[in-house]
Amino acid sequence: MLKLRNDTLIRALLRQPTPYTPVWLMRQAGRYLPEYRQTRARAGSFLKLCKSPDMACEVTLQPLERFPLDAAIVFSDILTIPDAMGLGLYFADGEGPKFERPLREESAIRALAAPDPDTTLRYVLDAVRQARVALDGRVPLIGFSGSPFTLACYMIEGQGSSDFATVKSMLYRRPDLLHHILSVNATAVTTYLNAQIESGAQVVMLFDTWGGMLSHAAYDEFSLAYSKRVMAGLTRERDGLRVPSIVFTKGGGNWLESIADIGCDAVGLDWTIDIGAARSRVGAKVALQGNLDPAVLLSSAAAIRHEAERVLTSFGNGSGHVFNLGHGISQYTPPENVAALIETVRSFSTRFH
Ligand code: CP3
């Protein structure tokens, strides 16, 4: 097996020494890049782009051609699983993801089954394999999935929402139904991530985008418990190397200690928490990933430098920090601002190592 030429990300996730703080950005391949918009136009739609391994591989590498990033993330979406479950994913122009058949009826919920990744999600595994070949050991490749709870949010609501009222209503009225969906999702996510690892993903990340909108008690019972089940079923080693896992809960700052306790190697932070404070709470147990406000990238090079230095300084000396945004990059980000950010992280972070 080919050796990684840059394993800074893996080392930081395992809290081993590194010469500088590694950096990658959530949604680093996306609409802020003109070359992404071109490939997407060629594909015809976002979903066709995701389902074409050649083009998905091409856009996975696009940000790396521009910026000295320390990781690639396979180009895909978290909603591939519910799509493979037969819910009928589509993207209405400018409106985000939607499902033709949201999960509402008890009979449909009872009939829900985890998809076989080798058939219905084969296009993702092919994209992983092709991206590994194209990367040729340059940087590690990250595979990912939505968390069981965040997937359930879209599956039940049928689209994004500001309050996920349908999901919460099921949670309080028919918790048994939601538990059933989450249990199927946990199996689906575990199998899917393991298939990505088997196909070449060197790190895996779980996106719990909506866990943060739950009450304290509901978060433990409906989100964290199922992410924990996924962690327990993950393949931990491939080709003799640890495959680190990252769990990101947007709005999860209140629950850092419990998230750090589910068996992940790293916890992703949004921008609402001070990373130094987070480190003193859980830094002996896990690495931390984050946590620049993505809106900073809409400002000036000077402000970007200032805010990036603030995050790095707050984390402080030593390994265990993967620099990232606190959520996905905005489509309105000027690419030169990303260049300024990566440059700052690379040069300013060496003093902490
Ligand atoms: O990080 C990367 O570069 C990998 C690609 C990636 C995408 N989606 C591509 C994408 C990843 C990791 C995701 C995860 C994802 N998808 C999440 C979890 C992370 C988060 O952002 O909270 C969620 C909730 C989704 C569901 C989803 N997909 C939404 C809500 C949308 C619409 C968002 C928007 O900005 O319009 C998508 C579409 C999507 N996924 C795009 C991209 C690049 C934009 C599609 C386009 O080209 O029009």
mmCIF file of C-alpha atoms and ligand atoms in Angstrom:
data_model
loop_
_atom_site.group_PDB
_atom_site.id
_atom_site.type_symbol
_atom_site.label_atom_id
_atom_site.label_comp_id
_atom_site.label_asym_id
_atom_site.label_seq_id
_atom_site.Cartn_x
_atom_site.Cartn_y
_atom_site.Cartn_z
ATOM 1 C CA MET A 1 0.000 0.000 0.000
ATOM 2 C CA LEU A 2 1.214 3.426 -1.023
ATOM 3 C CA LYS A 3 2.605 5.585 1.772
ATOM 4 C CA LEU A 4 1.048 9.015 2.351
ATOM 5 C CA ARG A 5 3.385 11.846 1.430
ATOM 6 C CA ASN A 6 1.503 14.200 3.765
ATOM 7 C CA ASP A 7 -0.010 12.480 6.808
ATOM 8 C CA THR A 8 -0.289 15.647 8.932
ATOM 9 C CA LEU A 9 -4.076 15.303 9.151
ATOM 10 C CA ILE A 10 -3.939 11.697 10.390
ATOM 11 C CA ARG A 11 -1.244 12.544 12.920
ATOM 12 C CA ALA A 12 -3.167 15.551 14.271
ATOM 13 C CA LEU A 13 -6.362 13.474 14.564
ATOM 14 C CA LEU A 14 -4.411 10.948 16.631
ATOM 15 C CA ARG A 15 -2.807 13.774 18.666
ATOM 16 C CA GLN A 16 0.680 12.881 17.471
ATOM 17 C CA PRO A 17 3.311 15.591 16.814
ATOM 18 C CA THR A 18 3.095 17.548 13.529
ATOM 19 C CA PRO A 19 5.263 20.362 12.099
ATOM 20 C CA TYR A 20 2.230 22.676 11.664
ATOM 21 C CA THR A 21 -1.569 22.587 12.092
ATOM 22 C CA PRO A 22 -3.223 20.758 9.184
ATOM 23 C CA VAL A 23 -6.141 22.441 7.444
ATOM 24 C CA TRP A 24 -9.055 21.501 5.202
ATOM 25 C CA LEU A 25 -12.473 23.125 4.775
ATOM 26 C CA MET A 26 -15.944 21.632 4.985
ATOM 27 C CA ARG A 27 -17.451 21.826 1.470
ATOM 28 C CA GLN A 28 -14.042 22.734 0.075
ATOM 29 C CA ALA A 29 -15.186 21.454 -3.328
ATOM 30 C CA GLY A 30 -18.205 23.541 -4.201
ATOM 31 C CA ARG A 31 -19.875 26.506 -5.764
ATOM 32 C CA TYR A 32 -17.368 29.179 -4.684
ATOM 33 C CA LEU A 33 -14.948 27.629 -7.232
ATOM 34 C CA PRO A 34 -15.570 28.570 -10.896
ATOM 35 C CA GLU A 35 -14.067 25.238 -12.016
ATOM 36 C CA TYR A 36 -16.658 23.419 -9.835
ATOM 37 C CA ARG A 37 -19.493 25.383 -11.442
ATOM 38 C CA GLN A 38 -18.119 24.415 -14.848
ATOM 39 C CA THR A 39 -17.995 20.680 -14.078
ATOM 40 C CA ARG A 40 -21.458 20.865 -12.511
ATOM 41 C CA ALA A 41 -22.814 22.514 -15.674
ATOM 42 C CA ARG A 42 -21.207 19.750 -17.731
ATOM 43 C CA ALA A 43 -22.834 17.123 -15.481
ATOM 44 C CA GLY A 44 -26.245 18.764 -15.896
ATOM 45 C CA SER A 45 -27.135 18.790 -12.170
ATOM 46 C CA PHE A 46 -25.664 18.376 -8.704
ATOM 47 C CA LEU A 47 -27.074 14.842 -8.383
ATOM 48 C CA LYS A 48 -25.696 13.762 -11.755
ATOM 49 C CA LEU A 49 -22.341 15.138 -10.660
ATOM 50 C CA CYS A 50 -22.501 13.070 -7.455
ATOM 51 C CA LYS A 51 -23.487 9.961 -9.414
ATOM 52 C CA SER A 52 -20.693 10.221 -11.980
ATOM 53 C CA PRO A 53 -17.522 8.837 -10.348
ATOM 54 C CA ASP A 54 -15.294 10.483 -13.000
ATOM 55 C CA MET A 55 -16.694 13.938 -12.398
ATOM 56 C CA ALA A 56 -17.011 13.458 -8.611
ATOM 57 C CA CYS A 57 -13.324 12.510 -8.568
ATOM 58 C CA GLU A 58 -12.460 15.545 -10.691
ATOM 59 C CA VAL A 59 -14.167 18.017 -8.305
ATOM 60 C CA THR A 60 -12.719 16.241 -5.239
ATOM 61 C CA LEU A 61 -9.266 17.252 -6.486
ATOM 62 C CA GLN A 62 -10.124 20.773 -7.674
ATOM 63 C CA PRO A 63 -9.503 22.610 -4.378
ATOM 64 C CA LEU A 64 -6.168 20.789 -3.989
ATOM 65 C CA GLU A 65 -4.961 22.128 -7.319
ATOM 66 C CA ARG A 66 -5.483 25.662 -6.003
ATOM 67 C CA PHE A 67 -4.572 25.480 -2.317
ATOM 68 C CA PRO A 68 -2.036 23.494 -0.235
ATOM 69 C CA LEU A 69 -4.775 21.673 1.727
ATOM 70 C CA ASP A 70 -3.923 18.748 4.001
ATOM 71 C CA ALA A 71 -6.909 16.572 3.070
ATOM 72 C CA ALA A 72 -9.324 15.733 0.296
ATOM 73 C CA ILE A 73 -12.960 14.865 1.037
ATOM 74 C CA VAL A 74 -14.792 12.680 -1.414
ATOM 75 C CA PHE A 75 -17.338 14.681 -3.357
ATOM 76 C CA SER A 76 -20.805 13.411 -2.501
ATOM 77 C CA ASP A 77 -23.699 14.309 -0.212
ATOM 78 C CA ILE A 78 -25.114 13.013 3.058
ATOM 79 C CA LEU A 79 -28.481 12.375 1.387
ATOM 80 C CA THR A 80 -27.191 9.506 -0.782
ATOM 81 C CA ILE A 81 -28.355 7.021 1.890
ATOM 82 C CA PRO A 82 -32.045 8.069 1.984
ATOM 83 C CA ASP A 83 -31.926 8.280 -1.817
ATOM 84 C CA ALA A 84 -30.703 4.656 -1.917
ATOM 85 C CA MET A 85 -33.518 3.746 0.504
ATOM 86 C CA GLY A 86 -35.950 4.791 -2.224
ATOM 87 C CA LEU A 87 -37.184 8.140 -0.868
ATOM 88 C CA GLY A 88 -36.647 9.919 -4.208
ATOM 89 C CA LEU A 89 -34.071 12.684 -3.639
ATOM 90 C CA TYR A 90 -34.217 15.730 -5.882
ATOM 91 C CA PHE A 91 -32.900 19.268 -5.798
ATOM 92 C CA ALA A 92 -35.390 21.979 -6.718
ATOM 93 C CA ASP A 93 -33.416 24.907 -8.156
ATOM 94 C CA GLY A 94 -32.314 27.277 -5.393
ATOM 95 C CA GLU A 95 -34.378 25.431 -2.759
ATOM 96 C CA GLY A 96 -32.029 22.764 -1.442
ATOM 97 C CA PRO A 97 -32.716 19.031 -1.164
ATOM 98 C CA LYS A 98 -36.207 17.477 -1.207
ATOM 99 C CA PHE A 99 -37.691 13.981 -1.108
ATOM 100 C CA GLU A 100 -40.600 12.786 -3.237
ATOM 101 C CA ARG A 101 -41.652 10.270 -0.594
ATOM 102 C CA PRO A 102 -40.928 11.568 2.931
ATOM 103 C CA LEU A 103 -41.288 9.005 5.735
ATOM 104 C CA ARG A 104 -44.547 9.680 7.508
ATOM 105 C CA GLU A 105 -46.720 6.533 7.502
ATOM 106 C CA GLU A 106 -46.075 3.786 10.018
ATOM 107 C CA SER A 107 -46.200 1.139 7.270
ATOM 108 C CA ALA A 108 -43.474 2.916 5.249
ATOM 109 C CA ILE A 109 -41.384 3.322 8.399
ATOM 110 C CA ARG A 110 -41.681 -0.366 9.254
ATOM 111 C CA ALA A 111 -40.681 -1.268 5.674
ATOM 112 C CA LEU A 112 -37.520 0.871 5.766
ATOM 113 C CA ALA A 113 -34.310 -1.109 5.142
ATOM 114 C CA ALA A 114 -30.603 -0.284 5.124
ATOM 115 C CA PRO A 115 -29.310 -0.196 1.527
ATOM 116 C CA ASP A 116 -26.508 -2.433 0.294
ATOM 117 C CA PRO A 117 -23.668 0.034 -0.425
ATOM 118 C CA ASP A 118 -22.083 -2.291 -2.994
ATOM 119 C CA THR A 119 -25.098 -1.954 -5.281
ATOM 120 C CA THR A 120 -27.206 1.183 -4.729
ATOM 121 C CA LEU A 121 -24.310 3.314 -3.443
ATOM 122 C CA ARG A 122 -21.659 1.870 -5.678
ATOM 123 C CA TYR A 123 -21.149 5.234 -7.394
ATOM 124 C CA VAL A 124 -19.859 6.690 -4.098
ATOM 125 C CA LEU A 125 -17.464 3.768 -3.571
ATOM 126 C CA ASP A 126 -16.241 4.142 -7.165
ATOM 127 C CA ALA A 127 -15.630 7.859 -6.548
ATOM 128 C CA VAL A 128 -13.634 6.956 -3.398
ATOM 129 C CA ARG A 129 -11.525 4.403 -5.308
ATOM 130 C CA GLN A 130 -10.883 6.787 -8.206
ATOM 131 C CA ALA A 131 -10.030 9.691 -5.896
ATOM 132 C CA ARG A 132 -7.475 7.511 -4.064
ATOM 133 C CA VAL A 133 -5.790 6.659 -7.369
ATOM 134 C CA ALA A 134 -5.855 10.302 -8.533
ATOM 135 C CA LEU A 135 -4.485 11.560 -5.197
ATOM 136 C CA ASP A 136 -1.581 9.160 -5.460
ATOM 137 C CA GLY A 137 -0.727 9.538 -1.746
ATOM 138 C CA ARG A 138 -0.612 13.346 -1.797
ATOM 139 C CA VAL A 139 -2.960 13.791 1.199
ATOM 140 C CA PRO A 140 -5.457 11.517 2.980
ATOM 141 C CA LEU A 141 -8.968 11.051 1.603
ATOM 142 C CA ILE A 142 -11.886 11.648 3.983
ATOM 143 C CA GLY A 143 -15.105 9.646 3.592
ATOM 144 C CA PHE A 144 -18.303 10.806 5.300
ATOM 145 C CA SER A 145 -21.930 10.231 6.158
ATOM 146 C CA GLY A 146 -24.753 12.102 7.816
ATOM 147 C CA SER A 147 -25.491 10.970 11.385
ATOM 148 C CA PRO A 148 -28.509 8.684 11.866
ATOM 149 C CA PHE A 149 -30.438 11.591 13.415
ATOM 150 C CA THR A 150 -29.577 14.224 10.781
ATOM 151 C CA LEU A 151 -30.539 11.788 8.024
ATOM 152 C CA ALA A 152 -33.832 11.091 9.814
ATOM 153 C CA CYS A 153 -34.522 14.852 9.883
ATOM 154 C CA TYR A 154 -34.489 15.071 6.082
ATOM 155 C CA MET A 155 -36.230 11.706 5.635
ATOM 156 C CA ILE A 156 -39.182 12.662 7.855
ATOM 157 C CA GLU A 157 -39.452 16.366 7.040
ATOM 158 C CA GLY A 158 -38.878 15.667 3.333
ATOM 159 C CA GLN A 159 -36.703 18.776 3.036
ATOM 160 C CA GLY A 160 -34.661 21.222 5.087
ATOM 161 C CA SER A 161 -36.494 23.220 7.747
ATOM 162 C CA SER A 162 -35.892 25.959 10.274
ATOM 163 C CA ASP A 163 -37.449 23.980 13.151
ATOM 164 C CA PHE A 164 -38.001 20.380 11.891
ATOM 165 C CA ALA A 165 -41.431 20.498 13.521
ATOM 166 C CA THR A 166 -42.600 17.229 11.884
ATOM 167 C CA VAL A 167 -39.555 15.398 13.252
ATOM 168 C CA LYS A 168 -39.986 16.822 16.747
ATOM 169 C CA SER A 169 -43.666 16.040 16.731
ATOM 170 C CA MET A 170 -42.851 12.385 15.950
ATOM 171 C CA LEU A 171 -40.147 12.429 18.622
ATOM 172 C CA TYR A 172 -42.604 13.408 21.358
ATOM 173 C CA ARG A 173 -45.732 11.647 20.048
ATOM 174 C CA ARG A 174 -44.337 8.406 18.627
ATOM 175 C CA PRO A 175 -40.769 7.971 19.931
ATOM 176 C CA ASP A 176 -40.999 4.267 19.005
ATOM 177 C CA LEU A 177 -41.286 5.158 15.310
ATOM 178 C CA LEU A 178 -38.354 7.563 15.415
ATOM 179 C CA HIS A 179 -36.267 4.969 17.276
ATOM 180 C CA HIS A 180 -37.038 2.459 14.554
ATOM 181 C CA ILE A 181 -35.884 4.859 11.798
ATOM 182 C CA LEU A 182 -32.733 5.722 13.771
ATOM 183 C CA SER A 183 -31.914 2.102 14.308
ATOM 184 C CA VAL A 184 -32.151 1.319 10.571
ATOM 185 C CA ASN A 185 -30.130 4.476 9.834
ATOM 186 C CA ALA A 186 -27.396 3.475 12.293
ATOM 187 C CA THR A 187 -26.986 0.158 10.484
ATOM 188 C CA ALA A 188 -27.040 1.911 7.088
ATOM 189 C CA VAL A 189 -24.457 4.522 8.131
ATOM 190 C CA THR A 190 -22.109 1.954 9.697
ATOM 191 C CA THR A 191 -22.216 -0.294 6.629
ATOM 192 C CA TYR A 192 -21.784 2.697 4.295
ATOM 193 C CA LEU A 193 -18.780 4.142 6.166
ATOM 194 C CA ASN A 194 -17.144 0.718 6.384
ATOM 195 C CA ALA A 195 -17.651 0.290 2.631
ATOM 196 C CA GLN A 196 -15.971 3.684 2.081
ATOM 197 C CA ILE A 197 -13.059 2.577 4.295
ATOM 198 C CA GLU A 198 -12.837 -0.689 2.370
ATOM 199 C CA SER A 199 -12.746 1.347 -0.874
ATOM 200 C CA GLY A 200 -9.918 3.574 0.372
ATOM 201 C CA ALA A 201 -11.223 6.314 2.708
ATOM 202 C CA GLN A 202 -8.429 6.993 5.233
ATOM 203 C CA VAL A 203 -10.502 9.080 7.684
ATOM 204 C CA VAL A 204 -14.269 9.128 8.230
ATOM 205 C CA MET A 205 -16.484 11.956 9.402
ATOM 206 C CA LEU A 206 -20.034 11.925 10.721
ATOM 207 C CA PHE A 207 -22.053 15.121 10.105
ATOM 208 C CA ASP A 208 -24.696 15.714 12.768
ATOM 209 C CA THR A 209 -25.919 19.004 11.375
ATOM 210 C CA TRP A 210 -29.255 19.080 13.250
ATOM 211 C CA GLY A 211 -28.484 17.356 16.580
ATOM 212 C CA GLY A 212 -27.945 20.812 18.098
ATOM 213 C CA MET A 213 -31.621 21.730 17.802
ATOM 214 C CA LEU A 214 -32.660 18.995 20.253
ATOM 215 C CA SER A 215 -33.344 19.395 23.970
ATOM 216 C CA HIS A 216 -30.628 18.195 26.316
ATOM 217 C CA ALA A 217 -32.403 14.907 27.082
ATOM 218 C CA ALA A 218 -33.505 14.294 23.492
ATOM 219 C CA TYR A 219 -29.985 14.867 22.158
ATOM 220 C CA ASP A 220 -28.620 11.952 24.198
ATOM 221 C CA GLU A 221 -31.479 9.625 23.387
ATOM 222 C CA PHE A 222 -32.104 10.368 19.702
ATOM 223 C CA SER A 223 -28.816 11.660 18.312
ATOM 224 C CA LEU A 224 -25.808 10.724 20.414
ATOM 225 C CA ALA A 225 -26.889 7.157 21.218
ATOM 226 C CA TYR A 226 -27.100 6.318 17.509
ATOM 227 C CA SER A 227 -23.832 8.052 16.567
ATOM 228 C CA LYS A 228 -22.289 5.953 19.343
ATOM 229 C CA ARG A 229 -23.714 2.817 17.761
ATOM 230 C CA VAL A 230 -22.065 3.817 14.464
ATOM 231 C CA MET A 231 -18.719 4.384 16.199
ATOM 232 C CA ALA A 232 -18.949 0.967 17.840
ATOM 233 C CA GLY A 233 -19.367 -0.722 14.447
ATOM 234 C CA LEU A 234 -16.652 1.099 12.506
ATOM 235 C CA THR A 235 -13.619 -0.588 10.980
ATOM 236 C CA ARG A 236 -10.750 0.951 12.964
ATOM 237 C CA GLU A 237 -7.748 -0.202 10.997
ATOM 238 C CA ARG A 238 -6.961 -0.740 7.356
ATOM 239 C CA ASP A 239 -3.615 -1.893 5.916
ATOM 240 C CA GLY A 240 -2.222 -1.752 9.454
ATOM 241 C CA LEU A 241 -3.104 1.955 9.831
ATOM 242 C CA ARG A 242 -5.656 3.544 12.175
ATOM 243 C CA VAL A 243 -8.647 5.050 10.331
ATOM 244 C CA PRO A 244 -9.492 8.061 12.529
ATOM 245 C CA SER A 245 -13.101 9.185 12.939
ATOM 246 C CA ILE A 246 -14.478 12.707 13.437
ATOM 247 C CA VAL A 247 -17.913 13.515 14.880
ATOM 248 C CA PHE A 248 -19.280 16.993 14.149
ATOM 249 C CA THR A 249 -22.458 18.179 15.874
ATOM 250 C CA LYS A 250 -23.436 21.686 14.847
ATOM 251 C CA GLY A 251 -24.556 23.451 18.009
ATOM 252 C CA GLY A 252 -23.089 20.643 20.133
ATOM 253 C CA GLY A 253 -20.868 22.830 22.365
ATOM 254 C CA ASN A 254 -22.960 22.047 25.444
ATOM 255 C CA TRP A 255 -22.359 18.329 25.071
ATOM 256 C CA LEU A 256 -18.647 18.150 24.273
ATOM 257 C CA GLU A 257 -17.798 15.758 27.101
ATOM 258 C CA SER A 258 -20.467 13.268 26.062
ATOM 259 C CA ILE A 259 -19.540 13.511 22.366
ATOM 260 C CA ALA A 260 -15.867 12.951 23.215
ATOM 261 C CA ASP A 261 -16.953 9.800 25.023
ATOM 262 C CA ILE A 262 -18.581 7.857 22.163
ATOM 263 C CA GLY A 263 -15.378 6.424 20.730
ATOM 264 C CA CYS A 264 -14.425 9.003 18.082
ATOM 265 C CA ASP A 265 -10.869 10.242 17.627
ATOM 266 C CA ALA A 266 -11.864 13.859 17.054
ATOM 267 C CA VAL A 267 -14.763 16.215 17.709
ATOM 268 C CA GLY A 268 -15.751 18.910 15.203
ATOM 269 C CA LEU A 269 -16.660 22.325 16.633
ATOM 270 C CA ASP A 270 -18.863 25.022 15.140
ATOM 271 C CA TRP A 271 -17.852 28.672 15.691
ATOM 272 C CA THR A 272 -19.992 29.380 18.778
ATOM 273 C CA ILE A 273 -17.494 27.950 21.254
ATOM 274 C CA ASP A 274 -13.948 28.998 22.168
ATOM 275 C CA ILE A 275 -11.635 26.204 21.009
ATOM 276 C CA GLY A 276 -9.250 26.760 23.951
ATOM 277 C CA ALA A 277 -12.122 26.255 26.404
ATOM 278 C CA ALA A 278 -13.208 23.170 24.446
ATOM 279 C CA ARG A 279 -9.658 21.834 24.636
ATOM 280 C CA SER A 280 -9.506 22.169 28.400
ATOM 281 C CA ARG A 281 -12.783 20.242 28.643
ATOM 282 C CA VAL A 282 -11.940 17.299 26.355
ATOM 283 C CA GLY A 283 -8.443 17.744 24.907
ATOM 284 C CA ALA A 284 -6.932 14.854 26.840
ATOM 285 C CA LYS A 285 -9.345 12.484 25.146
ATOM 286 C CA VAL A 286 -9.865 13.619 21.532
ATOM 287 C CA ALA A 287 -8.486 15.938 18.878
ATOM 288 C CA LEU A 288 -10.540 19.005 17.932
ATOM 289 C CA GLN A 289 -11.468 20.183 14.464
ATOM 290 C CA GLY A 290 -12.608 23.733 13.675
ATOM 291 C CA ASN A 291 -13.657 26.378 14.360
ATOM 292 C CA LEU A 292 -13.500 29.543 12.251
ATOM 293 C CA ASP A 293 -16.816 31.259 11.479
ATOM 294 C CA PRO A 294 -17.283 30.653 7.718
ATOM 295 C CA ALA A 295 -18.528 34.256 7.405
ATOM 296 C CA VAL A 296 -14.969 35.449 8.127
ATOM 297 C CA LEU A 297 -14.115 34.316 4.578
ATOM 298 C CA LEU A 298 -16.486 36.978 3.232
ATOM 299 C CA SER A 299 -14.294 39.741 4.738
ATOM 300 C CA SER A 300 -10.766 41.009 4.012
ATOM 301 C CA ALA A 301 -7.369 39.277 3.990
ATOM 302 C CA ALA A 302 -6.389 41.243 7.127
ATOM 303 C CA ALA A 303 -9.528 40.195 9.031
ATOM 304 C CA ILE A 304 -9.081 36.593 7.900
ATOM 305 C CA ARG A 305 -5.504 36.549 9.203
ATOM 306 C CA HIS A 306 -6.582 38.091 12.496
ATOM 307 C CA GLU A 307 -9.431 35.630 13.087
ATOM 308 C CA ALA A 308 -7.426 32.567 11.991
ATOM 309 C CA GLU A 309 -4.611 33.560 14.345
ATOM 310 C CA ARG A 310 -7.155 33.940 17.118
ATOM 311 C CA VAL A 311 -8.369 30.325 16.662
ATOM 312 C CA LEU A 312 -4.809 28.942 16.477
ATOM 313 C CA THR A 313 -3.698 30.935 19.526
ATOM 314 C CA SER A 314 -6.743 29.899 21.501
ATOM 315 C CA PHE A 315 -5.996 26.207 20.849
ATOM 316 C CA GLY A 316 -2.383 26.892 21.833
ATOM 317 C CA ASN A 317 0.699 24.688 21.870
ATOM 318 C CA GLY A 318 0.884 21.082 20.797
ATOM 319 C CA SER A 319 -0.857 18.649 18.512
ATOM 320 C CA GLY A 320 -4.522 17.659 18.338
ATOM 321 C CA HIS A 321 -5.940 20.539 16.295
ATOM 322 C CA VAL A 322 -7.215 20.252 12.720
ATOM 323 C CA PHE A 323 -7.984 23.728 11.435
ATOM 324 C CA ASN A 324 -11.356 23.983 9.666
ATOM 325 C CA LEU A 325 -14.427 26.165 9.436
ATOM 326 C CA GLY A 326 -17.241 25.796 11.957
ATOM 327 C CA HIS A 327 -19.582 24.825 9.101
ATOM 328 C CA GLY A 328 -19.497 24.586 5.281
ATOM 329 C CA ILE A 329 -17.873 27.288 3.191
ATOM 330 C CA SER A 330 -20.272 29.856 1.701
ATOM 331 C CA GLN A 331 -20.799 29.810 -2.061
ATOM 332 C CA TYR A 332 -20.074 33.563 -2.043
ATOM 333 C CA THR A 333 -16.512 33.120 -0.730
ATOM 334 C CA PRO A 334 -13.862 34.675 -3.001
ATOM 335 C CA PRO A 335 -11.275 31.911 -3.702
ATOM 336 C CA GLU A 336 -8.409 34.356 -2.978
ATOM 337 C CA ASN A 337 -9.703 34.625 0.606
ATOM 338 C CA VAL A 338 -9.336 30.851 0.971
ATOM 339 C CA ALA A 339 -5.756 31.193 -0.258
ATOM 340 C CA ALA A 340 -5.122 33.870 2.408
ATOM 341 C CA LEU A 341 -6.602 31.613 5.113
ATOM 342 C CA ILE A 342 -4.573 28.533 4.196
ATOM 343 C CA GLU A 343 -1.389 30.597 3.952
ATOM 344 C CA THR A 344 -1.982 32.069 7.426
ATOM 345 C CA VAL A 345 -2.672 28.689 9.028
ATOM 346 C CA ARG A 346 0.400 27.150 7.444
ATOM 347 C CA SER A 347 2.841 29.916 8.431
ATOM 348 C CA PHE A 348 1.403 31.083 11.784
ATOM 349 C CA SER A 349 0.776 27.591 13.186
ATOM 350 C CA THR A 350 4.408 26.393 13.116
ATOM 351 C CA ARG A 351 5.114 28.323 16.349
ATOM 352 C CA PHE A 352 2.704 26.042 18.238
ATOM 353 C CA HIS A 353 4.484 22.826 17.244
HETATM 354 O O1 CP3 B 1 -17.027 18.975 1.896
HETATM 355 C C1 CP3 B 1 -17.029 18.661 0.702
HETATM 356 O O2 CP3 B 1 -16.445 19.306 -0.187
HETATM 357 C C2 CP3 B 1 -17.741 17.368 0.317
HETATM 358 C C3 CP3 B 1 -19.043 17.551 -0.214
HETATM 359 C C4 CP3 B 1 -20.272 17.710 0.648
HETATM 360 C C5 CP3 B 1 -21.474 18.196 0.085
HETATM 361 N N1 CP3 B 1 -22.465 18.059 1.017
HETATM 362 C C6 CP3 B 1 -21.617 18.701 -1.286
HETATM 363 C C7 CP3 B 1 -22.749 19.574 -1.617
HETATM 364 C C8 CP3 B 1 -20.545 17.359 1.980
HETATM 365 C C9 CP3 B 1 -19.603 16.849 3.052
HETATM 366 C C10 CP3 B 1 -21.939 17.590 2.189
HETATM 367 C C11 CP3 B 1 -22.621 17.285 3.453
HETATM 368 C C12 CP3 B 1 -24.017 17.709 3.635
HETATM 369 N N2 CP3 B 1 -25.027 17.730 2.716
HETATM 370 C C13 CP3 B 1 -24.578 18.063 4.880
HETATM 371 C C14 CP3 B 1 -23.847 18.048 6.207
HETATM 372 C C15 CP3 B 1 -22.976 19.217 6.370
HETATM 373 C C16 CP3 B 1 -23.692 20.512 6.481
HETATM 374 O O3 CP3 B 1 -23.494 21.326 5.566
HETATM 375 O O4 CP3 B 1 -24.405 20.698 7.461
HETATM 376 C C17 CP3 B 1 -25.927 18.377 4.675
HETATM 377 C C18 CP3 B 1 -26.922 18.842 5.722
HETATM 378 C C19 CP3 B 1 -26.216 18.140 3.302
HETATM 379 C C20 CP3 B 1 -27.526 18.252 2.606
HETATM 380 C C21 CP3 B 1 -27.461 19.249 1.538
HETATM 381 N N3 CP3 B 1 -26.831 19.063 0.327
HETATM 382 C C22 CP3 B 1 -27.999 20.557 1.549
HETATM 383 C C23 CP3 B 1 -28.770 21.168 2.714
HETATM 384 C C24 CP3 B 1 -27.689 21.129 0.315
HETATM 385 C C25 CP3 B 1 -28.090 22.479 -0.189
HETATM 386 C C26 CP3 B 1 -27.130 23.435 0.423
HETATM 387 C C27 CP3 B 1 -26.888 24.650 -0.397
HETATM 388 O O5 CP3 B 1 -25.921 25.331 -0.047
HETATM 389 O O6 CP3 B 1 -27.639 24.903 -1.362
HETATM 390 C C28 CP3 B 1 -26.917 20.201 -0.418
HETATM 391 C C29 CP3 B 1 -26.322 20.416 -1.752
HETATM 392 C C30 CP3 B 1 -24.836 20.344 -1.845
HETATM 393 N N4 CP3 B 1 -24.065 19.381 -1.270
HETATM 394 C C31 CP3 B 1 -23.997 21.227 -2.595
HETATM 395 C C32 CP3 B 1 -22.678 20.735 -2.475
HETATM 396 C C33 CP3 B 1 -21.432 21.258 -3.108
HETATM 397 C C34 CP3 B 1 -24.461 22.401 -3.442
HETATM 398 C C35 CP3 B 1 -25.049 21.803 -4.676
HETATM 399 C C36 CP3 B 1 -24.879 22.598 -5.928
HETATM 400 O O7 CP3 B 1 -23.826 22.468 -6.588
HETATM 401 O O8 CP3 B 1 -25.826 23.306 -6.252
#
